[in-house]
Structures are given as structure tokens and as C-alpha cells.
Short mmCIF file of C-alpha atoms in Angstrom, two decimals:
data_model
loop_
_atom_site.label_atom_id
_atom_site.label_comp_id
_atom_site.label_asym_id
_atom_site.label_seq_id
_atom_site.Cartn_x
_atom_site.Cartn_y
_atom_site.Cartn_z
CA MET O 171 -1.37 20.63 18.31
CA TYR O 172 -2.54 17.02 19.43
CA PHE O 173 -5.07 14.41 19.89
CA THR O 174 -4.75 12.01 22.40
CA THR O 175 -6.66 8.78 23.53
CA ASP O 176 -5.22 8.87 26.88
CA SER O 177 -8.14 9.65 29.86
CA ALA O 178 -8.13 10.12 33.25
CA LEU O 179 -11.02 7.81 33.80
CA LYS O 180 -10.14 3.83 33.44
CA PRO O 181 -13.00 2.24 32.00
CA GLY O 182 -13.69 -1.45 33.63
CA LEU O 183 -13.58 -5.09 31.58
CA PRO O 184 -16.34 -5.35 29.68
CA PHE O 185 -18.36 -8.19 31.18
CA TYR O 186 -18.65 -10.74 28.47
CA LYS O 187 -14.75 -10.70 28.36
CA THR O 188 -14.03 -10.56 32.46
CA VAL O 189 -16.58 -14.20 32.02
CA LEU O 190 -14.24 -15.12 29.55
CA CYS O 191 -11.50 -14.51 31.85
CA LEU O 192 -12.96 -16.80 34.42
CA VAL O 193 -13.69 -19.41 32.41
CA CYS O 194 -9.91 -19.85 31.15
CA VAL O 195 -9.25 -19.71 34.76
CA LEU O 196 -11.91 -22.21 36.35
CA VAL O 197 -10.91 -24.42 32.94
CA LEU O 198 -7.03 -24.15 34.23
CA ILE O 199 -7.98 -25.34 38.02
CA VAL O 200 -9.72 -28.10 36.79
CA ASN O 201 -6.87 -28.97 34.78
CA GLY O 202 -5.07 -29.05 37.32
CA PHE O 203 -7.23 -30.89 39.14
CA SER O 204 -7.27 -33.55 36.83
CA LEU O 205 -3.29 -33.84 36.67
CA ALA O 206 -3.33 -34.03 40.41
CA HIS O 207 -5.71 -37.09 40.35
CA ASN O 208 -3.52 -38.89 37.29
CA LEU O 209 -0.53 -38.52 39.40
CA GLN O 210 -1.81 -39.81 42.26
CA SER O 211 -3.37 -42.66 40.32
CA LEU O 212 -0.55 -43.34 38.61
CA LYS O 213 1.37 -43.78 42.25
CA GLY O 214 -1.04 -46.33 43.23
CA ALA O 215 -0.56 -48.99 40.86
CA ASN O 216 3.21 -48.42 40.61
CA GLU O 217 2.77 -49.63 44.35
CA LEU O 218 0.36 -52.27 43.80
CA GLN O 219 3.45 -52.66 40.74
CA SER O 220 6.01 -53.17 43.83
CA GLN O 221 3.53 -54.86 46.26
CA SER O 222 2.79 -58.03 44.30
CA ALA O 223 6.35 -58.38 42.74
CA ARG O 224 7.30 -57.95 47.01
CA VAL O 225 4.28 -60.77 47.45
CA GLY O 226 5.91 -63.26 44.48
CA GLU O 227 9.29 -62.26 46.03
CA LYS O 228 8.62 -63.81 49.48
CA VAL O 229 6.38 -66.32 48.43
CA GLN O 230 9.24 -67.66 46.69
CA TYR O 231 11.37 -67.26 49.32
CA LEU O 232 9.70 -69.36 51.78
CA ASN O 233 9.81 -71.79 48.83
CA VAL O 234 13.54 -72.07 48.76
CA LEU O 235 13.95 -72.12 52.44
CA VAL O 236 11.39 -74.75 52.77
CA MET O 237 14.24 -76.65 50.16
CA ASP O 238 17.67 -75.66 51.72
CA ALA O 239 16.29 -76.82 55.18
CA GLU O 240 14.88 -80.07 53.76
CA ALA O 241 18.03 -80.09 51.45
CA SER O 242 20.41 -79.24 55.38
CA LEU O 243 18.79 -82.14 56.69
CA ARG O 244 19.41 -84.19 54.30
CA GLY O 245 23.21 -83.34 53.98
CA TYR O 246 23.39 -83.54 57.69
CA PHE O 247 21.44 -87.59 57.43
CA LEU O 248 24.17 -88.31 54.95
CA SER O 249 27.38 -86.91 56.24
CA GLY O 250 26.22 -86.67 59.96
CA SER O 251 28.26 -83.00 60.20
CA GLU O 252 26.46 -80.74 62.55
CA SER O 253 27.59 -77.87 60.34
CA TYR O 254 25.13 -78.89 57.35
CA LEU O 255 21.91 -78.16 59.87
CA GLY O 256 23.03 -74.37 59.71
CA PRO O 257 20.00 -73.45 56.94
CA MET O 258 17.39 -75.41 58.93
CA ARG O 259 18.32 -73.62 62.34
CA THR O 260 17.08 -70.36 60.60
CA ALA O 261 14.51 -71.02 58.85
CA ARG O 262 12.65 -71.18 61.70
CA ALA O 263 12.77 -67.26 62.63
CA GLU O 264 13.33 -66.29 58.81
CA ILE O 265 9.86 -67.96 57.83
CA ASP O 266 8.17 -66.79 60.62
CA ALA O 267 9.45 -63.12 59.53
CA GLN O 268 8.15 -63.41 56.18
CA PHE O 269 5.01 -64.66 56.94
CA SER O 270 4.14 -61.39 58.97
CA GLU O 271 5.03 -59.07 55.64
CA LEU O 272 2.98 -61.07 53.92
CA ARG O 273 0.54 -60.82 56.16
CA LEU O 274 0.99 -56.99 56.03
CA LEU O 275 1.15 -57.37 52.15
CA LEU O 276 -1.87 -58.97 51.36
CA ALA O 277 -3.88 -57.42 54.21
CA ASP O 278 -6.41 -55.99 51.67
CA SER O 279 -7.16 -59.24 50.23
CA PRO O 280 -9.04 -61.74 52.68
CA ALA O 281 -9.05 -64.38 49.86
CA GLN O 282 -5.22 -63.81 49.94
CA LEU O 283 -4.70 -63.74 53.62
CA LYS O 284 -6.46 -67.65 54.00
CA ASN O 285 -4.46 -68.96 51.47
CA LEU O 286 -1.46 -67.76 53.22
CA ASP O 287 -2.79 -68.92 56.64
CA GLN O 288 -2.80 -72.49 54.67
CA LEU O 289 0.52 -71.91 53.73
CA ARG O 290 2.02 -71.33 57.05
CA THR O 291 0.29 -74.08 58.51
CA LEU O 292 2.23 -76.85 55.90
CA VAL O 293 5.08 -74.78 56.05
CA ASN O 294 5.29 -75.59 59.79
CA ARG O 295 3.88 -78.84 58.97
CA LYS O 296 7.16 -79.69 57.06
CA LEU O 297 9.41 -78.30 59.56
CA ALA O 298 7.88 -80.21 62.49
CA GLY O 299 8.06 -83.43 60.26
CA MET O 300 11.66 -82.78 59.69
CA ASP O 301 12.04 -82.08 63.60
CA GLN O 302 10.91 -84.76 64.36
CA ALA O 303 13.35 -86.71 62.30
CA LEU O 304 16.09 -85.21 63.09
CA GLU O 305 14.78 -86.65 66.67
CA VAL O 306 14.90 -90.35 65.28
CA TYR O 307 18.67 -89.78 63.31
CA ARG O 308 19.67 -88.54 66.76
CA VAL O 309 17.87 -91.94 68.74
CA GLY O 310 18.07 -94.91 65.78
CA GLY O 311 20.18 -93.07 62.88
CA LEU O 312 20.09 -94.03 59.21
CA ARG O 313 17.87 -96.96 59.28
CA ASP O 314 14.72 -95.76 61.23
CA ILE O 315 15.34 -92.56 58.92
CA VAL O 316 14.69 -95.41 55.60
CA LYS O 317 11.90 -96.20 57.50
CA VAL O 318 10.13 -92.78 58.60
CA ALA O 319 10.50 -91.74 54.91
CA GLU O 320 9.08 -94.66 53.81
CA THR O 321 6.26 -94.23 55.72
CA ALA O 322 6.14 -90.03 55.90
CA ASP O 323 4.14 -88.21 53.50
CA SER O 324 6.94 -85.03 52.83
CA LYS O 325 6.36 -85.07 49.83
CA SER O 326 3.62 -84.42 49.13
CA VAL O 327 3.40 -81.43 52.32
CA MET O 328 6.14 -80.04 49.48
CA ASP O 329 3.73 -80.52 46.43
CA GLU O 330 1.71 -78.77 48.89
CA ILE O 331 3.36 -76.15 49.70
CA ARG O 332 4.50 -75.79 46.17
CA LEU O 333 0.92 -75.76 44.84
CA LEU O 334 -0.25 -72.91 47.13
CA VAL O 335 2.73 -71.10 46.02
CA VAL O 336 1.43 -71.22 42.64
CA ILE O 337 -1.79 -70.31 43.85
CA ILE O 338 -0.64 -67.32 45.85
CA ALA O 339 1.33 -65.78 42.69
CA ARG O 340 -1.31 -66.31 40.36
CA GLU O 341 -3.78 -64.65 42.35
CA GLN O 342 -1.61 -61.59 42.78
CA HIS O 343 -0.80 -61.55 39.14
CA ASP O 344 -4.76 -61.61 38.98
CA LEU O 345 -5.47 -59.05 40.82
CA LEU O 346 -2.80 -57.44 39.47
CA ALA O 347 -4.17 -57.30 36.17
CA ALA O 348 -7.64 -56.16 37.36
CA ARG O 349 -6.45 -53.34 39.17
CA GLY O 350 -3.95 -52.63 36.22
CA ALA O 351 -7.78 -52.61 34.48
CA ALA O 352 -9.35 -50.63 36.08
CA PHE O 353 -6.46 -47.90 36.23
CA TYR O 354 -6.18 -47.87 32.15
CA LYS O 355 -9.81 -46.99 32.56
CA GLN O 356 -9.73 -44.89 35.12
CA TYR O 357 -6.90 -43.06 33.13
CA GLN O 358 -8.79 -43.18 30.13
CA ASN O 359 -11.27 -41.41 31.19
CA ALA O 360 -8.57 -39.25 33.02
CA VAL O 361 -6.89 -38.49 28.71
CA ILE O 362 -10.81 -37.84 27.44
CA LEU O 363 -11.53 -35.05 30.32
CA GLY O 364 -7.82 -34.00 29.42
CA ILE O 365 -8.58 -33.50 26.28
CA GLY O 366 -12.18 -32.21 26.65
CA ILE O 367 -10.24 -29.64 29.12
CA ASN O 368 -7.47 -28.39 26.67
CA LEU O 369 -10.54 -28.08 24.00
CA VAL O 370 -12.37 -26.08 25.83
CA ALA O 371 -9.43 -23.76 26.48
CA ILE O 372 -8.27 -23.92 23.27
CA LEU O 373 -11.97 -21.90 22.68
CA VAL O 374 -11.56 -20.03 25.44
CA ILE O 375 -7.97 -18.72 23.94
CA LEU O 376 -9.39 -18.50 20.49
CA LEU O 377 -11.89 -15.91 21.71
CA PHE O 378 -9.53 -14.08 23.60
CA TYR O 379 -7.32 -14.03 20.76
CA ARG O 380 -10.16 -12.54 18.55
CA LEU O 381 -11.28 -10.12 20.83
CA ILE O 382 -7.93 -8.82 21.28
CA ARG O 383 -7.34 -8.97 17.65
CA HIS O 384 -11.07 -6.68 17.52
CA SER O 385 -9.71 -4.25 19.77
CA PHE O 386 -5.59 -4.06 18.55
CA PHE O 387 -7.23 -3.05 15.21
CA SER O 388 -9.72 -0.76 16.75
CA ARG O 389 -7.35 0.97 18.14
CA VAL O 390 -4.77 1.11 15.16
CA VAL O 391 -8.07 2.29 12.99
CA ALA O 392 -8.26 5.28 15.73
CA GLN O 393 -4.59 5.97 16.06
CA ARG O 394 -4.48 6.13 12.20
CA ALA O 395 -6.82 8.91 12.33
CA LEU O 396 -5.86 10.92 15.23
CA GLN O 397 -2.55 10.59 13.43
CA ASN O 398 -4.40 11.51 10.45
CA ALA O 399 -6.43 14.80 12.27
CA ASN O 400 -2.55 15.47 14.16
CA ASP O 401 -1.08 15.78 10.66
CA THR O 402 -3.35 17.45 8.93
CA LEU O 403 -3.73 20.37 11.73
CA GLU O 404 0.60 20.31 11.62
CA SER O 405 0.22 21.23 8.12
CA THR O 406 -2.82 23.39 8.98
CA VAL O 407 -0.67 25.59 11.48
CA ALA O 408 2.39 25.64 9.34
CA LEU O 409 0.14 26.75 6.51
CA ARG O 410 -0.64 29.66 9.01
CA THR O 411 2.25 30.28 9.97
CA GLU O 412 4.33 30.47 7.38
CA GLN O 413 1.34 32.61 5.30
CA LEU O 414 1.63 34.68 8.40
CA SER O 415 5.38 34.73 8.59
CA VAL O 416 5.19 35.89 4.75
CA LEU O 417 2.36 38.82 5.87
CA SER O 418 4.43 40.30 7.46
CA ARG O 419 7.19 40.25 5.44
CA HIS O 420 5.19 42.08 3.23
CA LEU O 421 4.00 44.32 5.40
CA ILE O 422 7.62 45.18 6.19
CA SER O 423 8.33 45.66 2.62
CA VAL O 424 5.48 47.54 2.01
CA SER O 425 6.05 49.88 5.44
CA GLU O 426 9.37 50.61 4.39
CA GLU O 427 8.29 50.73 0.93
CA GLU O 428 5.55 53.73 1.57
CA LYS O 429 7.99 55.06 3.95
CA ALA O 430 10.41 55.76 1.04
CA ARG O 431 7.68 57.22 -0.60
CA LEU O 432 6.62 59.91 1.83
CA ALA O 433 10.24 60.94 2.48
CA ARG O 434 10.14 61.17 -0.91
CA GLU O 435 7.02 63.12 -1.28
CA LEU O 436 7.71 64.76 1.83
CA HIS O 437 11.34 66.02 0.68
CA ASP O 438 10.13 67.06 -2.97
CA GLU O 439 6.54 69.14 -2.45
CA MET O 440 6.53 69.95 0.87
CA GLY O 441 10.52 71.34 0.25
CA ALA O 442 9.87 73.11 -3.11
CA ASN O 443 6.87 74.55 -0.72
CA LEU O 444 8.45 75.67 2.13
CA THR O 445 11.71 77.28 -0.28
CA ALA O 446 8.76 78.99 -1.97
CA ILE O 447 7.41 80.64 0.99
CA SER O 448 11.34 81.56 2.76
CA ILE O 449 11.86 83.36 -0.85
CA ASP O 450 8.74 85.32 -0.97
CA LEU O 451 9.05 85.69 2.37
CA ASN O 452 12.82 87.07 1.98
CA ALA O 453 11.17 89.50 -0.69
CA VAL O 454 8.53 90.95 1.24
CA THR O 455 11.41 91.30 4.40
CA ASP O 456 13.78 93.02 2.60
CA GLN O 457 11.11 95.53 1.31
CA LEU O 458 9.15 96.23 3.99
CA ARG O 459 12.52 96.79 6.50
CA PRO O 460 13.35 100.42 5.89
CA ASP O 461 9.44 101.88 6.21
CA HIS O 462 7.96 99.11 8.36
CA ALA O 463 10.44 97.97 10.58
CA ALA O 464 7.96 96.16 12.98
CA LEU O 465 5.83 94.32 10.33
CA ALA O 466 9.67 93.43 9.34
CA ALA O 467 10.19 91.82 12.17
CA MET O 468 6.99 89.74 12.31
CA LEU O 469 8.45 87.98 8.56
CA GLU O 470 11.74 87.90 10.73
CA ARG O 471 9.69 85.75 13.32
CA ALA O 472 7.81 83.61 11.42
CA ARG O 473 10.65 82.62 8.89
CA ALA O 474 12.42 81.62 11.93
CA THR O 475 9.43 79.42 12.55
CA LEU O 476 9.71 78.44 8.65
CA VAL O 477 13.13 77.24 9.12
CA ASP O 478 12.26 75.02 12.14
CA THR O 479 9.39 73.63 10.67
CA VAL O 480 11.99 73.07 7.63
CA GLN O 481 14.44 71.60 10.12
CA LEU O 482 11.44 69.82 11.33
CA LYS O 483 10.39 68.43 7.60
CA ARG O 484 14.30 67.18 7.97
CA ARG O 485 13.76 64.85 10.71
CA ILE O 486 10.76 63.37 9.85
CA VAL O 487 11.87 62.38 6.21
CA GLU O 488 15.30 60.84 7.87
CA ASN O 489 13.70 58.97 9.94
CA LEU O 490 11.44 57.51 6.81
CA ARG O 491 14.36 57.22 5.10
CA PRO O 492 17.67 57.92 6.30
CA SER O 493 18.99 60.21 3.31
CA LEU O 494 22.99 59.14 3.82
CA LEU O 495 21.75 55.33 2.64
CA ASP O 496 21.00 56.41 -0.34
CA ASN O 497 23.68 59.19 -0.77
CA LEU O 498 26.40 57.64 1.26
CA GLY O 499 26.08 54.17 1.39
CA LEU O 500 25.51 52.11 4.12
CA ALA O 501 28.94 52.51 6.11
CA ALA O 502 28.55 56.39 6.14
CA ALA O 503 25.00 56.12 7.55
CA LEU O 504 25.91 53.24 10.34
CA HIS O 505 28.95 55.24 11.12
CA SER O 506 27.01 58.61 11.74
CA TYR O 507 24.21 56.63 13.34
CA CYS O 508 26.33 55.00 15.92
CA ILE O 509 27.98 58.79 16.45
CA GLU O 510 24.53 60.40 17.38
CA TYR O 511 23.62 57.28 19.08
CA ALA O 512 26.47 57.72 21.65
CA GLN O 513 26.00 61.54 21.99
CA LEU O 514 22.18 61.02 22.99
CA THR O 515 22.58 57.94 24.96
CA GLY O 516 26.36 58.62 26.81
CA LEU O 517 27.07 55.09 25.79
CA ASP O 518 30.33 54.27 24.00
CA CYS O 519 29.39 52.73 20.37
CA GLU O 520 32.03 51.87 18.41
CA SER O 521 31.24 50.69 14.78
CA LEU O 522 33.67 48.69 12.94
CA VAL O 523 31.90 48.48 8.91
CA ASP O 524 33.33 47.64 5.91
CA GLY O 525 33.89 50.09 2.97
CA GLU O 526 32.79 46.59 1.13
CA VAL O 527 28.98 46.36 2.41
CA ASP O 528 28.26 49.93 0.15
CA ALA O 529 28.00 47.31 -3.10
CA ALA O 530 24.61 46.16 -1.29
CA GLY O 531 20.90 46.81 -2.86
CA PRO O 532 18.84 49.51 -1.33
CA MET O 533 17.01 46.84 0.13
CA HIS O 534 19.80 45.01 2.18
CA ALA O 535 20.76 48.05 3.84
CA ILE O 536 17.72 49.93 5.27
CA ALA O 537 17.37 45.92 6.36
CA VAL O 538 20.68 46.19 7.69
CA PHE O 539 19.91 49.20 8.84
CA ARG O 540 16.97 49.06 10.35
CA ILE O 541 17.68 45.68 12.76
CA VAL O 542 21.28 47.97 14.02
CA GLN O 543 18.58 50.67 15.33
CA GLU O 544 16.18 47.92 16.67
CA ALA O 545 19.04 46.33 18.07
CA LEU O 546 20.91 50.10 19.75
CA ASN O 547 17.14 50.80 20.41
CA ASN O 548 17.31 47.68 23.00
CA VAL O 549 20.90 47.95 24.33
CA ALA O 550 19.61 52.02 25.79
CA LYS O 551 16.33 50.66 26.79
CA TYR O 552 17.82 46.97 28.95
CA ALA O 553 20.95 45.83 28.72
CA GLY O 554 22.45 48.19 30.85
CA ALA O 555 25.44 48.46 29.22
CA ARG O 556 28.45 50.55 29.16
CA HIS O 557 29.64 49.89 25.75
CA VAL O 558 28.20 48.45 22.44
CA ILE O 559 30.09 47.58 19.39
CA VAL O 560 28.92 47.24 15.75
CA HIS O 561 30.33 45.64 13.44
CA LEU O 562 29.57 44.70 9.97
CA VAL O 563 31.42 42.90 7.09
CA ARG O 564 30.87 41.24 4.10
CA GLU O 565 32.12 37.78 3.31
CA GLY O 566 31.26 36.74 0.02
CA ASP O 567 28.44 37.22 -1.30
CA ALA O 568 26.90 37.94 2.67
CA LEU O 569 26.76 40.29 5.11
CA LEU O 570 27.67 39.29 8.28
CA LEU O 571 26.40 42.12 11.35
CA GLU O 572 27.44 41.25 14.80
CA VAL O 573 25.76 43.89 18.03
CA VAL O 574 27.52 43.35 21.13
CA ASP O 575 26.91 45.07 24.67
CA ASP O 576 28.29 44.30 28.40
CA GLY O 577 25.38 44.50 29.36
CA VAL O 578 22.71 42.52 32.19
CA GLY O 579 22.41 39.42 28.81
CA ILE O 580 19.36 38.39 27.49
CA ALA O 581 16.97 34.97 28.63
CA LEU O 582 17.22 32.66 25.63
CA ASP O 583 13.99 32.25 25.24
CA ALA O 584 13.46 36.15 24.87
CA ALA O 585 12.47 35.70 21.00
CA ARG O 586 9.78 33.65 22.32
CA GLN O 587 7.93 35.62 24.09
CA PRO O 588 4.66 36.83 22.68
CA LYS O 589 5.60 40.36 23.22
CA SER O 590 9.02 40.60 21.60
CA HIS O 591 8.30 42.36 18.56
CA GLY O 592 11.60 44.24 18.42
CA LEU O 593 13.28 40.87 18.08
CA LEU O 594 10.33 39.27 15.62
CA GLY O 595 11.21 42.03 13.78
CA MET O 596 15.01 41.72 13.19
CA ARG O 597 14.26 38.22 12.94
CA GLU O 598 11.58 38.93 9.65
CA ARG O 599 13.70 41.41 8.17
CA ALA O 600 16.41 39.16 7.79
CA LEU O 601 13.99 36.04 6.61
CA LEU O 602 12.56 38.81 4.10
CA LEU O 603 16.18 38.93 2.59
CA GLY O 604 16.64 35.19 2.44
CA GLY O 605 18.90 35.52 5.30
CA SER O 606 18.99 34.92 9.74
CA LEU O 607 19.21 36.15 13.04
CA CYS O 608 21.01 35.00 16.05
CA VAL O 609 20.16 36.11 19.74
CA LYS O 610 21.90 34.23 22.22
CA ARG O 611 24.29 35.67 24.97
CA GLY O 612 27.69 37.40 24.72
CA VAL O 613 31.31 36.62 25.18
CA ASN O 614 32.37 34.45 28.10
CA ASP O 615 28.17 34.97 29.09
CA VAL O 616 28.55 38.30 29.87
CA GLY O 617 26.41 40.63 27.59
CA THR O 618 24.02 39.58 24.44
CA CYS O 619 24.96 39.89 21.23
CA VAL O 620 23.34 39.76 17.97
CA GLU O 621 24.15 38.15 14.59
CA ALA O 622 22.57 38.77 11.27
CA THR O 623 23.59 36.87 7.92
CA ILE O 624 22.35 38.62 4.94
CA PRO O 625 22.96 37.26 1.58
CA LEU O 626 23.27 39.98 -0.98
CA TYR O 627 21.98 37.50 -3.99
CA GLY O 628 19.18 35.45 -4.34
CA PRO O 629 18.98 31.58 -5.57
CA GLY O 630 21.25 31.49 -8.67
CA GLY O 631 23.07 34.21 -8.15
CA ALA O 632 20.23 36.60 -9.48
CA ALA O 633 20.52 40.17 -7.09
CA MET O 634 17.46 40.63 -4.57
CA PRO O 635 14.58 42.55 -6.51
CA TYR O 636 13.50 46.14 -4.75
CA SER O 637 12.80 49.41 -6.07
CA ALA O 638 14.84 52.14 -3.75
CA PRO O 639 13.88 55.31 -4.22
CA ASP O 640 15.77 58.03 -5.27
CA LEU O 641 16.39 61.40 -2.85
CA PRO O 642 17.57 64.26 -4.61
CA ALA O 643 19.76 66.41 -1.67
CA PRO O 644 18.19 68.53 -0.10
CA PRO O 645 17.33 71.99 -1.67
CA GLU O 646 19.90 75.19 -0.81
CA SER O 647 17.15 78.14 -1.24
CA ILE O 648 16.94 78.37 2.28
CA ASN O 649 19.78 80.20 3.60
CA ALA O 650 19.73 78.68 7.55
CA PRO O 651 22.63 77.51 9.91
CA PRO O 652 22.98 73.65 10.56
CA HIS O 653 20.23 71.92 12.99
CA PRO O 654 21.61 70.28 16.25
CA PRO O 655 20.81 66.40 15.92
CA ALA O 656 17.07 65.77 17.11
CA GLY O 657 15.40 62.85 17.88
CA ASP O 658 16.55 59.74 15.67
CA HIS O 659 17.41 62.08 13.38
CA ILE O 660 21.43 61.15 11.49
CA PRO O 661 23.48 64.38 10.34
CA SER O 662 24.87 63.86 6.78
CA LEU O 663 28.93 63.31 7.12
CA PRO O 664 31.65 63.04 4.54
CA PRO O 665 31.91 59.07 3.04
CA CYS O 666 33.73 56.67 4.98
CA SER O 667 35.30 53.81 4.82
CA THR O 668 36.50 51.67 8.16
CA HIS O 669 39.04 48.98 7.09
CA PRO O 670 37.34 45.90 8.66
CA HIS O 671 38.05 45.35 12.43
CA THR O 672 36.99 42.40 14.90
CA PRO O 673 36.32 43.75 18.12
CA GLN O 674 38.88 43.24 21.01
CA ASP O 675 37.95 40.09 23.25
CA LEU O 676 35.40 38.86 20.14
CA ASP O 677 38.34 36.88 18.48
CA GLY O 678 37.23 33.60 17.30
CA GLN O 679 33.50 34.20 19.15
CA LEU O 680 31.77 35.28 15.81
CA ARG O 681 28.95 32.45 14.99
#
């Protein structure tokens, strides 16, 4: 018997546990949004840094383009080769493209756009001055160029261009520093928020751990209590089962002792009384026969009734305690019973009994005899068999019994059924003497096989204690013809001893 904690009703989660679960989920969601926001801010800072680097590069590239254009023009003035004018001719297109890209990069900074416009004006002015100098060189030569250079302000224009480049780069650097500081401040706030969220999450996890730990220990305590209850119930059931088994064996022993006592009393006292009555009837009959034939006939009928009563007494005594067990031994008793069983039932009953089994004590003999009786009784009632073999041998200090039939067989769980009193009785008789009994299917799954092992000696080699009754021989004073078998009576036969034999088709199948 076991208790269980399982229930068909599944209770819901307590409200406070549900709240904690929702809080934990909310904290995780907020933490996820915070991480996404931080990632977006970091991406924006990276884009801003990249933009500032590109602005600086393009502004410096503009300065380099202007300087290359100016250097190429000077090379042309000195050498007169048109190949030196290549950088000057491509400078304007590249400069326009760079200014367009810079305008897009600085679209969010009006101050930088203003500086960019001033830089473009200066660059265009510088480019216009170089175009004018080229025309002057082609018309007047190098001397006119020298005169124009002495009066022109090209150097101041380049200085202004360089200054504006520096201003734009510095403002871009300052803007990057300001935005970096803002991003750091925002990142610092996000870190503080993340730490707070993590602290809340840790607190919620600790609460969950505490609840789970409390639930776990509560369940362990409940399981231990249930286990203790189950162990107590199991021990109680085992104790009660053992007590019932001991009581059953005691009742069997007491029953056999009581049957033996009744048989002895019937045999001694009633036998003596019936013998005395028979003697008196014989004497009176002999005296009345010459003169009172009718009375003598009546006494003859009374004597016939007395003989029947003696036969009834003998059958009762044999049923209570077979006299062959004590007078001729177990082998003769089993052999005689199998012969009578075959005559009464019409079955072919073969007894294969070793003569050495007669060394068994009275308790062992009656136990084996009763087991054979019950087994053969079951065969006659339920098996529908045609052939039965009773095989009893002695091996060492134990008796091995096997009763095999070729009937319909027996279910494997038949011995566990509540109404299997015969099988349980056979098993209890075997257990009473420290043995065992097994009921199984026969050879090749045909019929039934009853196997019993009964030790002849108890633990330590001591003989099994039992005081068997000593039944005296039947009185011979009643002159009556032998009576035919009746009921469960087994007629007396001469002592017999059969050799050990293994039934046909059963060799190697004894278990």
C-alpha cells in the first residue's frame, strides 16, 4: 500500500509567485530595450566619428588640390610644357565634387556650412587668379607674370584658404568632442540604469531561489513523511502476512495432530467397544440359534450392521490418518493410494517412489501424502487428464516430489487467486517444514506440474520436531471379510519399494 502526492486537480500558481514572474519578465524586457538603445547610441557615435574624419580628409584634400594646381601652373611657367597643366585642369571638377560632398556631410551644422561657403569663395577666387595668370603668360610671357605676381594677392588668398581649412577641421573636432561628451554622459546613464536593472533582476532571482528552495524542502519533507508512512505500512503488512502464514501453518499442524488423536481414539476406544459388542453378539447368537432361530437371525443382522460400522470406523480412521504411513511407510502409502485413485477415477496413475523416502519422519510423510492427495484431487476435478505421474525421490537431505499430468494445464496466476485454497494449502504444508512448492505448466507447455522440495532436517542438521501418533494394529477379534475400497480409504498392502525412476518425457525437466 502506498500513498501518493499526485492529484487529478492541478492547483494554479500562487499570486505572489505570478507577480514575481511578471516583474522578472518586465525587468528582462526593460534590460533588452536598454541594450538596444545603447547599441544605437554607439552606432551613432561611430557614424559621427567617421563623418568628422571624412570632413577633415576632404578639407585637407581641397587644400592639396589647390596647392597642386598652383604648383602645376608654376611648373608650366618655368618649363613652358603643357603637360604640367594637367593637375590644374582636373582640379576644378574635383574641387566641385569635394565641396558637394562636404555640404552633405556638414548639412546639420550651419556654422560649418558658412565656413564652407567662405572657403569655396576663396578657392574659386584662387582658381580664377590662376586662370588669369595663365592668359597673361600666354600673351605677354614670363615678365608679365612676374609683374602680376608682384602686384597680386595670391599668397594672402592661400593663407586664408589654409586658415579656413584649419578652422573647419578644428570646429569639426570641437563638435566631435562635444558630441562625444554627450554620448559618454548618455552611456554613463545607461550603465547606471543597466546596473540598477541587473540588481533588480538579481533580487528577483534570489526571491525565486528562496521560493524554489522552500518548495523543494517542503516537498522533500512531505516525501520523507510519505516514505516513512509507506515503510510503516509495508512492515505492518509484511508482519501481518507473516503472522497469518505462521497461523496457517500452525493450524495445519494442529489439524494433523487433532486428526491423529481422533484416529487413535476411534481406533483404540471405539474399536475395543465394537470388538466387545461383537464377542457378546457371537455368544448370544450361538446360544439362541438352537431354540430361537428368529432371534438368532435378528442378532445375525445386528452383527452384519456392526461389521458395517467397523468398516465405517476404519474408513474414518484412514481418512484422518492413513495407517499405512505409520505401519508400512510413505512409499507403500503413496503406491497404494495411486492404485486406488486409478481405480476410482479411471485415470492412468503411475507412482515412481524411491524406497529411501521411508526414512522421512511422520510429519514429513503426512505432509507429502497430503500434497499428493490434493494434487491428484485437483487433477481429477479440473485437469481433464488421462495420465498422471507421481514421482518422489530422496536427494541428500531433502524429498523431491513431482506430480505431472497431461491435462489442460493451469493458469500462471492461479495460485494468487483468493479461492485457490488447495494450492495455498499445499504451499503452506511445504513451508511448514522449511520447504517450497511450485505449480507450473508441464513439459512442452502441456498439462500441469506440481513440484515440492521438503528438507528432512532443520537448520544445523537437527531433525524436524514432531511427535507422531502410534496407531496399533487393527483388532482381529471381528471375523469379517475384507471390505472393498470406499471413500478415501486406502487398503493395506504389503510393504513395497520402487526404484528411483524419471518419468518418460520428463528427463531434464525437473526443476
